[in-house]
GROMACS .gro file of C-alpha atoms in nm:
model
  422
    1UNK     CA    1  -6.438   7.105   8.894
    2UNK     CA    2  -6.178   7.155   9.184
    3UNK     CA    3  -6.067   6.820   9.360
    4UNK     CA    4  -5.944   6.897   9.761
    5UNK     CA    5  -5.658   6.668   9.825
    6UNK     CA    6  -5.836   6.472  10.108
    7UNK     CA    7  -6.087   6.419   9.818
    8UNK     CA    8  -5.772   6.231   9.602
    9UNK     CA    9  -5.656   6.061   9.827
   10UNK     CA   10  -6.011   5.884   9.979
   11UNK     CA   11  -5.997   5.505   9.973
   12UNK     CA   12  -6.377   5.486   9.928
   13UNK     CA   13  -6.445   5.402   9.573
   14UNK     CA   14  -6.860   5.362   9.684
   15UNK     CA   15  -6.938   5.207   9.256
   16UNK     CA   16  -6.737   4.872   9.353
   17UNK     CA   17  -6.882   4.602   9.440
   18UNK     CA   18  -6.781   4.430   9.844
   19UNK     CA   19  -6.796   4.046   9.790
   20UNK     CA   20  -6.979   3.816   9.563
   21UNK     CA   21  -7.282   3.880   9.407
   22UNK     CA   22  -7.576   3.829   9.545
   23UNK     CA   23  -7.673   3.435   9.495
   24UNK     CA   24  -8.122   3.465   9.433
   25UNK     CA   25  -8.070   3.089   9.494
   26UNK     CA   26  -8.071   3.172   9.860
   27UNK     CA   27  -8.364   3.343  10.044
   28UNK     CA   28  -8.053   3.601  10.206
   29UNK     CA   29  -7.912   3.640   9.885
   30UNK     CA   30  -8.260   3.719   9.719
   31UNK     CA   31  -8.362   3.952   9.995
   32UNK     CA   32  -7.994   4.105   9.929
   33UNK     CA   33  -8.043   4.172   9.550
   34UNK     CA   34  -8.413   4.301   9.577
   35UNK     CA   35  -8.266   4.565   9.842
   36UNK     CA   36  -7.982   4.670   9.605
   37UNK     CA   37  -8.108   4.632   9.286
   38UNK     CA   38  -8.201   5.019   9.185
   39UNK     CA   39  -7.930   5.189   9.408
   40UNK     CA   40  -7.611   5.197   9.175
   41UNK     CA   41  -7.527   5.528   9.084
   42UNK     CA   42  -7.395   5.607   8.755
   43UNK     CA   43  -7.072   5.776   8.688
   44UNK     CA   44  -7.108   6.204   8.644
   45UNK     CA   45  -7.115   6.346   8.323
   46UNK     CA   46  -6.767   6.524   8.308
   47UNK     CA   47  -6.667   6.753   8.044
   48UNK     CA   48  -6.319   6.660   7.879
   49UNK     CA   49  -6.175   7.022   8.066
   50UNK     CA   50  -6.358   6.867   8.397
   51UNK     CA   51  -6.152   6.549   8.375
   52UNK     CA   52  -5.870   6.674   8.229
   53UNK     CA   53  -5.798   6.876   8.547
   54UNK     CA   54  -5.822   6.585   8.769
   55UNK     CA   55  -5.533   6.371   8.899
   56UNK     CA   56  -5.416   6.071   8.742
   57UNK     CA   57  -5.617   5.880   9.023
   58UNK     CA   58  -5.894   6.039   9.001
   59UNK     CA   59  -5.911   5.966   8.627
   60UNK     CA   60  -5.870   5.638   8.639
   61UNK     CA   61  -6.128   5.583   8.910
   62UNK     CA   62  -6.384   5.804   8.692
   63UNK     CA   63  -6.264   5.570   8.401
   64UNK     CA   64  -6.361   5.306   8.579
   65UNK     CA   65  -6.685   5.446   8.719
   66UNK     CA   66  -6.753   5.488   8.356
   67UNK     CA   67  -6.711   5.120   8.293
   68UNK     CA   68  -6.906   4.993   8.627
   69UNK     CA   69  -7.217   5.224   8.453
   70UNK     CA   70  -7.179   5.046   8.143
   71UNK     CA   71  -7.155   4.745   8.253
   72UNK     CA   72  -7.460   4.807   8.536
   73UNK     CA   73  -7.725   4.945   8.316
   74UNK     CA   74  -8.026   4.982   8.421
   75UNK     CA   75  -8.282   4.726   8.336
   76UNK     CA   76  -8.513   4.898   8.079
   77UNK     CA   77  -8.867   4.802   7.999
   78UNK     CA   78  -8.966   4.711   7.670
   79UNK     CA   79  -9.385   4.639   7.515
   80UNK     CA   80  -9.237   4.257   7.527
   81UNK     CA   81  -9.111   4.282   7.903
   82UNK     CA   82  -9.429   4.528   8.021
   83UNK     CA   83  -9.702   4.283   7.859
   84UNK     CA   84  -9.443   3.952   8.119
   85UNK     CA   85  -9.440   4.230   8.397
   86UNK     CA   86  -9.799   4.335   8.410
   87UNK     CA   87  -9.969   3.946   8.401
   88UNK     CA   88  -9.679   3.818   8.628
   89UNK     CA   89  -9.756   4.082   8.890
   90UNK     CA   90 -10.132   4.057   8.814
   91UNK     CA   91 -10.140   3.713   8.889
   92UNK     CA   92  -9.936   3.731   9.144
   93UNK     CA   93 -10.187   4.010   9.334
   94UNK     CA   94 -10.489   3.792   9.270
   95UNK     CA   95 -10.347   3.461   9.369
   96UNK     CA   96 -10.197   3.614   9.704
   97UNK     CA   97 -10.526   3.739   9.837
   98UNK     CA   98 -10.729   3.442   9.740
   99UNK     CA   99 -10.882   3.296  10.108
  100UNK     CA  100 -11.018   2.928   9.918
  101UNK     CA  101 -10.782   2.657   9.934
  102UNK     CA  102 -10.737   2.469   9.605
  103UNK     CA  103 -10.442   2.508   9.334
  104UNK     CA  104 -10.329   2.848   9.188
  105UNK     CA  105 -10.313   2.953   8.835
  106UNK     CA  106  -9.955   2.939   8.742
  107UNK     CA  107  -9.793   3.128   8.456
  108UNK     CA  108  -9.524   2.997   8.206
  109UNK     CA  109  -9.256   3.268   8.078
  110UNK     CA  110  -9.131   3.189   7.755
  111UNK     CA  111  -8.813   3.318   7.515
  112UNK     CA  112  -8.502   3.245   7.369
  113UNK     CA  113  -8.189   3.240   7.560
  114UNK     CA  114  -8.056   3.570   7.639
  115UNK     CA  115  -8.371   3.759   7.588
  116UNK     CA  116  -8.395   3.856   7.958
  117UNK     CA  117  -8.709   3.624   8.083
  118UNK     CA  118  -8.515   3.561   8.413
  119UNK     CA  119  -8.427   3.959   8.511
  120UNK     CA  120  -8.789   4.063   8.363
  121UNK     CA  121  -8.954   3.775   8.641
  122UNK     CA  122  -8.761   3.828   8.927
  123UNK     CA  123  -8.810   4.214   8.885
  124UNK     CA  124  -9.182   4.153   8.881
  125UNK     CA  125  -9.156   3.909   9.168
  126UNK     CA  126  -8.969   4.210   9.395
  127UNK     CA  127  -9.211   4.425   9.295
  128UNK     CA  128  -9.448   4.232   9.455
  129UNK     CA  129  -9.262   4.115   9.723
  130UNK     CA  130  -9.190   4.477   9.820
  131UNK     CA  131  -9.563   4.560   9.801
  132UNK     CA  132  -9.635   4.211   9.995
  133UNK     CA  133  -9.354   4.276  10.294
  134UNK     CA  134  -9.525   4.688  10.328
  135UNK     CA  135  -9.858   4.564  10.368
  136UNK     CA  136  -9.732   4.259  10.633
  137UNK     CA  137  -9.554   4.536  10.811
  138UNK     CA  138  -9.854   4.737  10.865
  139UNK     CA  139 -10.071   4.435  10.930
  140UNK     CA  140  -9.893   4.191  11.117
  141UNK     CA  141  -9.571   4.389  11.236
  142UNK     CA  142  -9.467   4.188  11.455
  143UNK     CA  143  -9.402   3.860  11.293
  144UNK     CA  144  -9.166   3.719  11.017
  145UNK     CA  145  -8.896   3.939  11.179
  146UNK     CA  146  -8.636   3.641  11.316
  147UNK     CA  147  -8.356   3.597  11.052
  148UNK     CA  148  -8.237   3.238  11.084
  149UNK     CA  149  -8.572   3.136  11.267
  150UNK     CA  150  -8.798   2.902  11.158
  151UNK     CA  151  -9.068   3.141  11.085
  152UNK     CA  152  -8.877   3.354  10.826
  153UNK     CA  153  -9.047   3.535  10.607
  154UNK     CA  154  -8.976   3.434  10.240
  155UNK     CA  155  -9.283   3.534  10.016
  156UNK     CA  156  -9.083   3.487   9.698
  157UNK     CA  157  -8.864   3.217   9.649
  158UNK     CA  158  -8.640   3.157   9.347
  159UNK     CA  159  -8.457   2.855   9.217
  160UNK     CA  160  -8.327   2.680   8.851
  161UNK     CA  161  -8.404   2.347   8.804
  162UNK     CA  162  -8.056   2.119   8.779
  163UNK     CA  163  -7.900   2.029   8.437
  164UNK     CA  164  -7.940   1.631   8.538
  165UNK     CA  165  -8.316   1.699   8.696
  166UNK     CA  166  -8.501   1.435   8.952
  167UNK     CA  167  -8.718   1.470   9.202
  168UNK     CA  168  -8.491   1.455   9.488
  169UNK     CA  169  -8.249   1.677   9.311
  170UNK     CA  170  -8.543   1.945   9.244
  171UNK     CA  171  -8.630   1.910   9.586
  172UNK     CA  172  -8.342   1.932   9.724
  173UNK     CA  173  -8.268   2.271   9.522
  174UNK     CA  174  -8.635   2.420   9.687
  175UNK     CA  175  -8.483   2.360  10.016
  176UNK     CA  176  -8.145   2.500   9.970
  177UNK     CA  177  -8.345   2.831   9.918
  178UNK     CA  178  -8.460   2.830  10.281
  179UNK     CA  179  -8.112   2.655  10.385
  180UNK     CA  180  -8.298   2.385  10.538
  181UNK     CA  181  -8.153   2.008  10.569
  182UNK     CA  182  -8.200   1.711  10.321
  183UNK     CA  183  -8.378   1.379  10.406
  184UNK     CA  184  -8.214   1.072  10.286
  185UNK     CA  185  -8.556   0.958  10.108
  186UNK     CA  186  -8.831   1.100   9.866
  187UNK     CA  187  -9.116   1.110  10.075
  188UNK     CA  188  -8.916   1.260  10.337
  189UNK     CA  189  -8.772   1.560  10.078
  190UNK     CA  190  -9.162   1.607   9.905
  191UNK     CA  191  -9.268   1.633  10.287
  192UNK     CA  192  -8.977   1.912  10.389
  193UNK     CA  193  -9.058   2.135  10.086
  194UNK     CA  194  -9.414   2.110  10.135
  195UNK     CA  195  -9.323   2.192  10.491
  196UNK     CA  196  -9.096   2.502  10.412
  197UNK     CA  197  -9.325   2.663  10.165
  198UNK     CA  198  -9.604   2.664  10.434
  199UNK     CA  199  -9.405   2.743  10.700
  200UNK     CA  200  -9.232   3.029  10.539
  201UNK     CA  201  -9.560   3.186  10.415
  202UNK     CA  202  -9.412   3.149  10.050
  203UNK     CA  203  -9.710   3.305   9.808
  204UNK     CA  204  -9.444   3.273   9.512
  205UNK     CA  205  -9.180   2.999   9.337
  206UNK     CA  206  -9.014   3.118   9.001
  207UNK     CA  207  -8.849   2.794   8.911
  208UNK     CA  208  -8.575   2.898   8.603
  209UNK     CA  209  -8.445   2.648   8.341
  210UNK     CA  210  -8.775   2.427   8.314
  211UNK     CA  211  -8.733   2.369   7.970
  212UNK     CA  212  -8.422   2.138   8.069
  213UNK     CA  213  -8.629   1.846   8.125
  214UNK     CA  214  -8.626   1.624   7.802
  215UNK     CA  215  -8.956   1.389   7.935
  216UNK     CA  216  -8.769   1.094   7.717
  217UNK     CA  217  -8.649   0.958   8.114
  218UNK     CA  218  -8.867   0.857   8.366
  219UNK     CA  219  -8.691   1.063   8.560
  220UNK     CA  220  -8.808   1.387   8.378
  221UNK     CA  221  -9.187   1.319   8.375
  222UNK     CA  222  -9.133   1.266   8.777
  223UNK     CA  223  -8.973   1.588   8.833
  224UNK     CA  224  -9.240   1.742   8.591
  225UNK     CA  225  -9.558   1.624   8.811
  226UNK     CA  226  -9.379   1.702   9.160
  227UNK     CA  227  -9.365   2.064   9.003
  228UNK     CA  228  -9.707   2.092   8.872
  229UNK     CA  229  -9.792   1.941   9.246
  230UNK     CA  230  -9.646   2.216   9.402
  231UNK     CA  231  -9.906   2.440   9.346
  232UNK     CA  232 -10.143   2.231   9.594
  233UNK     CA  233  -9.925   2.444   9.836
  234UNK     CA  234 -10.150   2.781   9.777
  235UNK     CA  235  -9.820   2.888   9.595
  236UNK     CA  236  -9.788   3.081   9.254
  237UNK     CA  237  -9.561   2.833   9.055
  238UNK     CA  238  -9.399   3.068   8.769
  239UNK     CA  239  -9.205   2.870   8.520
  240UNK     CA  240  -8.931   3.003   8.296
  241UNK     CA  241  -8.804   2.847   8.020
  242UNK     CA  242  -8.674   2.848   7.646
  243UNK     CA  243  -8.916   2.760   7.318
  244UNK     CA  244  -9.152   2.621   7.602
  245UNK     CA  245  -9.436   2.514   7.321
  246UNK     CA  246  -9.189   2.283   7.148
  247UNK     CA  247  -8.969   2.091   7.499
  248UNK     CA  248  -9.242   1.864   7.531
  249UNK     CA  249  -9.371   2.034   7.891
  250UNK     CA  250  -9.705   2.067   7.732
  251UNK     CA  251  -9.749   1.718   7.654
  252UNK     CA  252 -10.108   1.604   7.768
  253UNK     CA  253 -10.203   1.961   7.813
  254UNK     CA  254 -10.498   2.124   7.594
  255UNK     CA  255 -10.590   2.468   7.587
  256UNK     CA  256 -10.903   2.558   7.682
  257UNK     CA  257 -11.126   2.742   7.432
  258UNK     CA  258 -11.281   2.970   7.651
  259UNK     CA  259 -11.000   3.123   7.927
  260UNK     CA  260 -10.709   3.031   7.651
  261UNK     CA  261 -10.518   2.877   7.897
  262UNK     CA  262 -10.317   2.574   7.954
  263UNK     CA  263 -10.485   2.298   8.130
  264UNK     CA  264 -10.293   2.054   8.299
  265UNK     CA  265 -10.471   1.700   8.365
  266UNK     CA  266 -10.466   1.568   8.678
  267UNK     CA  267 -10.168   1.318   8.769
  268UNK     CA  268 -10.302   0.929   8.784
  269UNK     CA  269 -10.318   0.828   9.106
  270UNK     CA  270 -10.019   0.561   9.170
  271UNK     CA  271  -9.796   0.797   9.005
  272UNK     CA  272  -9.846   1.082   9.193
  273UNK     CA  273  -9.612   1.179   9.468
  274UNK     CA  274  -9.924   1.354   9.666
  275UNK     CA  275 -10.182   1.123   9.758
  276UNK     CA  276 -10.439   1.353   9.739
  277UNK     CA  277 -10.381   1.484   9.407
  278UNK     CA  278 -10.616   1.271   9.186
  279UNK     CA  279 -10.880   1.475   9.382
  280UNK     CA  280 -10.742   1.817   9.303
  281UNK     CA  281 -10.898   2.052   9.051
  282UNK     CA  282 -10.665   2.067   8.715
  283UNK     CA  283 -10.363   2.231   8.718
  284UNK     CA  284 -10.375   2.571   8.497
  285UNK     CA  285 -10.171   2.818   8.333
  286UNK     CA  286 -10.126   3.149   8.130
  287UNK     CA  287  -9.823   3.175   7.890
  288UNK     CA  288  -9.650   3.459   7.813
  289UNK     CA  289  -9.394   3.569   7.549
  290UNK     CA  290  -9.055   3.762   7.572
  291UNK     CA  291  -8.970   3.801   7.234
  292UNK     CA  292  -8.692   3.996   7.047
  293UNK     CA  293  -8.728   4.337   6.843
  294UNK     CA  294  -8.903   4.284   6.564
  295UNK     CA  295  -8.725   4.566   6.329
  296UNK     CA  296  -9.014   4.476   6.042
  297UNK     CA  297  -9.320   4.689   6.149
  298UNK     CA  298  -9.374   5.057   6.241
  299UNK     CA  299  -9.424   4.990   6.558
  300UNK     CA  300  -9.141   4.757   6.605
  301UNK     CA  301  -8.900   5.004   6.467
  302UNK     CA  302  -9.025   5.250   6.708
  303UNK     CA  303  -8.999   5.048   7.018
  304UNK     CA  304  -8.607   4.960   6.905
  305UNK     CA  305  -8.536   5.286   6.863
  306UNK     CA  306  -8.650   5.397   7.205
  307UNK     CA  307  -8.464   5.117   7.315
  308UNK     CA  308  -8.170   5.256   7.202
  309UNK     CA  309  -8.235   5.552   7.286
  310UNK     CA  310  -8.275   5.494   7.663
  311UNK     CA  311  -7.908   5.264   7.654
  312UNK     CA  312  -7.810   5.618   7.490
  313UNK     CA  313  -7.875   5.775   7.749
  314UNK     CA  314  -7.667   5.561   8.002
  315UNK     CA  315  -7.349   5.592   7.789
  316UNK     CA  316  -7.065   5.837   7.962
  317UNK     CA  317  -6.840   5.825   7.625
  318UNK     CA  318  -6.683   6.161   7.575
  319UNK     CA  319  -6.761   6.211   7.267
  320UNK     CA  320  -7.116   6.067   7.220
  321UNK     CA  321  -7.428   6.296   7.112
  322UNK     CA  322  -7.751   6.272   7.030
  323UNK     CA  323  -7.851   6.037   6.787
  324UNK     CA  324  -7.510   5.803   6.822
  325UNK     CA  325  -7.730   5.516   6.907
  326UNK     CA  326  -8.062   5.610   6.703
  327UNK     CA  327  -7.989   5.796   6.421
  328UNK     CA  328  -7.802   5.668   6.051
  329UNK     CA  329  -7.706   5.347   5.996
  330UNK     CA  330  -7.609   5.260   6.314
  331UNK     CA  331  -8.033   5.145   6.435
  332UNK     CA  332  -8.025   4.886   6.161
  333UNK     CA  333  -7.616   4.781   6.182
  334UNK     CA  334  -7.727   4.654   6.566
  335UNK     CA  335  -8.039   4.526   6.452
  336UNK     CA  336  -7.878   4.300   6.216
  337UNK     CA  337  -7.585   4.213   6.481
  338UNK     CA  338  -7.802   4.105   6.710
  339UNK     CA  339  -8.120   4.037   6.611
  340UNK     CA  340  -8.290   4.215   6.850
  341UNK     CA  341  -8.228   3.987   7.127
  342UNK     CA  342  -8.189   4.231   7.403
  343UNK     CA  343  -7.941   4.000   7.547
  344UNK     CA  344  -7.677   4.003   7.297
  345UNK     CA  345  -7.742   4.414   7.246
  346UNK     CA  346  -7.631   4.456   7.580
  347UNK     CA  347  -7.309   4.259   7.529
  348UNK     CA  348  -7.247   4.411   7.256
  349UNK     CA  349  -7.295   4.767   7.398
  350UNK     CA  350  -7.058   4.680   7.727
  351UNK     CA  351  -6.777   4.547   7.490
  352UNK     CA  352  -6.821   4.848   7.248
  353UNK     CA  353  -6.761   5.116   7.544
  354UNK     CA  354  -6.516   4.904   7.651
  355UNK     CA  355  -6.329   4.937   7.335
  356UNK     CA  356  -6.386   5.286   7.307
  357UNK     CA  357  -6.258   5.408   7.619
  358UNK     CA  358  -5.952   5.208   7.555
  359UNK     CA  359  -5.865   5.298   7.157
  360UNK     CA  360  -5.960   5.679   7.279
  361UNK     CA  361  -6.224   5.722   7.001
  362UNK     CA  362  -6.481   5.791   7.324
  363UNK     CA  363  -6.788   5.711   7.070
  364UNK     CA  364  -6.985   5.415   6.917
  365UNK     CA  365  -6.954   5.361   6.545
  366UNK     CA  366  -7.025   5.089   6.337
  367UNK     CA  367  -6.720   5.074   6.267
  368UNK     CA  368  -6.585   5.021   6.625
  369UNK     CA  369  -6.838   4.761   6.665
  370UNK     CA  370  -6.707   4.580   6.361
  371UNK     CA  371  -6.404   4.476   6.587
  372UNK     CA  372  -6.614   4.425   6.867
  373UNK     CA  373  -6.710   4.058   6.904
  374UNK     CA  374  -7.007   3.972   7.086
  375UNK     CA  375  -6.846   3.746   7.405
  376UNK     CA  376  -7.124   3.587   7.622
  377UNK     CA  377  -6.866   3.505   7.910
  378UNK     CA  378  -6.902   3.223   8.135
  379UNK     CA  379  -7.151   2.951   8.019
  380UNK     CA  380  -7.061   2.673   8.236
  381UNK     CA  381  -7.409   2.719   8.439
  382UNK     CA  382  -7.641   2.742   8.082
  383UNK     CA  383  -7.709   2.434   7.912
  384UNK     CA  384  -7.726   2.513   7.523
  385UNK     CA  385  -7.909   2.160   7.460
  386UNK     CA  386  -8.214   2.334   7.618
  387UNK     CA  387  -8.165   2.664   7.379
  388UNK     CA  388  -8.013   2.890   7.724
  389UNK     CA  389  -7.710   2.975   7.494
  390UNK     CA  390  -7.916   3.200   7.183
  391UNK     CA  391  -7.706   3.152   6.809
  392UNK     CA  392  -7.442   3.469   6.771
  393UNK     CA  393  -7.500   3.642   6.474
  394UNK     CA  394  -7.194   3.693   6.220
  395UNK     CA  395  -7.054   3.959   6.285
  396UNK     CA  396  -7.178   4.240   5.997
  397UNK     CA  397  -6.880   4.465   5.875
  398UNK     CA  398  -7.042   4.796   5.787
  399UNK     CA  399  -7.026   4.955   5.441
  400UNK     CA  400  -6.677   5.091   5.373
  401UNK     CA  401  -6.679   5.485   5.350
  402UNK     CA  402  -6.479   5.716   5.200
  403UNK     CA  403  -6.183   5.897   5.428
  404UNK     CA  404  -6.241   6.224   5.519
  405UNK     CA  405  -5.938   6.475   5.449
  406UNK     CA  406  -5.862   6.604   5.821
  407UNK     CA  407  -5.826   6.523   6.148
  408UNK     CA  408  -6.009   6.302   6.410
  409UNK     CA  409  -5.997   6.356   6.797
  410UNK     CA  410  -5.821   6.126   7.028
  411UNK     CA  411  -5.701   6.143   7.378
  412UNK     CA  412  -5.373   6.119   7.571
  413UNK     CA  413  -5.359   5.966   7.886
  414UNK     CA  414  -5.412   6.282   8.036
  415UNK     CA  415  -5.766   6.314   7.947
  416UNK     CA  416  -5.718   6.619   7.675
  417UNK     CA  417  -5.808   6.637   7.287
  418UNK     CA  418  -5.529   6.621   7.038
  419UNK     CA  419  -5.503   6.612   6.636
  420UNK     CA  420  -5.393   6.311   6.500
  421UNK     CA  421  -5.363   6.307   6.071
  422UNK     CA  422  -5.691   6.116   5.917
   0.00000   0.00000   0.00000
């Protein structure tokens, strides 16, 4: 691999990201995120001559290459997140192409923190707003086109309920995702939301975090019916939350023997904040699991080792090969580090390459992962009293092994292999 020096020198490093990123909280930012959100490009595979015969720039811009692609891995689908993705898009379909007025079956998304409910439903929801926007182009290509109009076209919109939740607070969180104004009062907010989900043609609202209302306030069970409400609006409510079965959201609910779905009563009238909704049909809705590996069945095995397998296949550490990931101990030594909480696997893979690139040893090992603690970063927008922040497992040393008389491989700065005594 030859590098021209116009090449060396070039200020474009294309992996790095300009700005913030994307906010989904924002219809620009979500329309931002669904555009980008398959176009990173890995790092090449070099071989250690290849990148030993660069210059020091250009190995330190491949190095970190390598680190944006570990770091950036591609979302990978999984039985659990296939069985979320199929009904979520399903019901999405159905619901948008319904003519009859009347309330829309919703769907619940349940899982323990860290066990990637939120990425799993807002891939879904792009999906279908991708296959929603081509079919409006072709139909109706002249509308929804103004950015910053009225009229905007926002078919999916995406918000998390507050910590401290209310009904003005919720409402005022819908309407930030259009970046439309707040009225002072309650019936004024209920009245702009309704307003901005019609007039924006919104056929979808993923509403993250539900599980953080506690129903012991009054405060709670308000916010609680305004949501179920909502979906008066012809809109696909899509709710996504942790250990949903035991918050207390289900309270009053029943399931119904023969759809096996959860049936919402209506709200008694003088509670409500819609007048007309003691004369709605019930509120319904599917709920679906996104659970963690289960490492105790054939099948379960199987799926974890593909798993692996596919973040194998992402890697760009020198000296990784076929089976680093899969094969040995090394299946079960993750397993047991993370409890198959897909989550915490991918922290603990970023941190692991991370550590690898910068001891030299260029592969994954148990025993390199031993060292590696499993760092969840910034947690000041989770709220562990609602289960967003999952328990850490201890961290498993891995059986001690004999040393091997002879040499390992390391690497100088310069990017080639030298013997260092075992």
């Amino acid at each position: 691999m030859t590098v021209r020096p116009d090449e060396d020198e070039n200020p474009i490093v294309p992996f790095l990201r300009i700005g913030p990123p994307p906010d989904r909280t924002r219809w620009e930012g979500w329309q931002q995120w669904r555009q980008i959100r398959d176009t990173f490009v890995p790092a090449p595979r070099l071989s250690l001559q290849e990148y030993a015969d660069l210059s020091p720039r250009r190995r330190g811009l491949h190095d970190l290459h390598r680190t944006a692609t570990h770091v950036n891995m591609r979302l990978q689908e999984t039985p659990m997140s296939i069985r979320v993705s199929n009904l979520m898009r399903g019901r999405l379909e159905n619901n948008a192409v319904k003519f009859m007025p009347g309330t829309r079956d919703g769907l619940m998304v349940n899982g323990g923190g860290f066990q990637g409910k939120t990425e799993t439903a807002c891939s879904a929801a792009a999906i279908f707003e991708d296959l929603w926007r081509s079919i409006h182009q072709q139909v109706l290509p002249n509308q929804f086109h103004l950015p910053g109009a009225r009229d905007v076209f926002v078919p999916v919109a995406y918000c998390r309920l507050p910590v401290r939740a209310t009904p003005k607070a919720l409402c005022k969180t819908i309407l930030d995702i259009y970046g439309d104004p707040h009225p002072k009062n309650l019936d004024d907010l209920i009245r702009s939301v309704r307003d901005a989900v019609r007039d924006h043609n919104t056929t979808a609202l993923l509403i993250d975090d539900v599980t953080r209302l506690r129903l012991h306030r009054g405060d709670d069970q308000d916010t609680l019916d305004l949501i179920r409400e909502l979906m008066d609006q012809n809109v696909t409510l899509v709710l996504i939350g942790v250990d949903i079965p035991n918050s207390g959201l289900l309270r009053g609910a029943y399931i119904d023997p023969r759809t096996k779905q959860w049936v919402f009563p209506d709200v008694k009238r003088g509670k409500s904040h819609n007048e007309a909704a003691s004369t709605q049909t019930e509120r319904r809705f599917d709920m679906v699991d996104l659970d963690p590996f289960d490492y105790t069945t054939p099948a379960g095995i199987t799926s974890f080792l593909d798993h692996l397998a596919g973040i194998e296949d992402q890697l760009r550490l020198f000296r990784s090969f076929e089976g680093m990931l899969t094969k040995g101990e090394m299946p079960e030594y993750l397993f047991r580090r993370t409890h198959g909480i897909v989550g915490l696997l991918r922290r603990l893979i970023e941190d692991g390459c991370t550590e690898a690139i910068t001891s030299r040893e260029e592969r994954l090992t148990p025993e390199l992962l031993a060292r590696t603690s499993i760092r969840l970063g910034n947690l000041a927008d989770l709220d562990p009293e609602a289960g967003e922040v999952p328990e850490i497992p201890q961290n498993i040393q891995p059986p001690k092994k004999k040393p091997r008389r002879g040499h390992n491989t390391v690497f100088d700065d310069r990017g080639k292999q030298q013997a260092a005594d075992g």
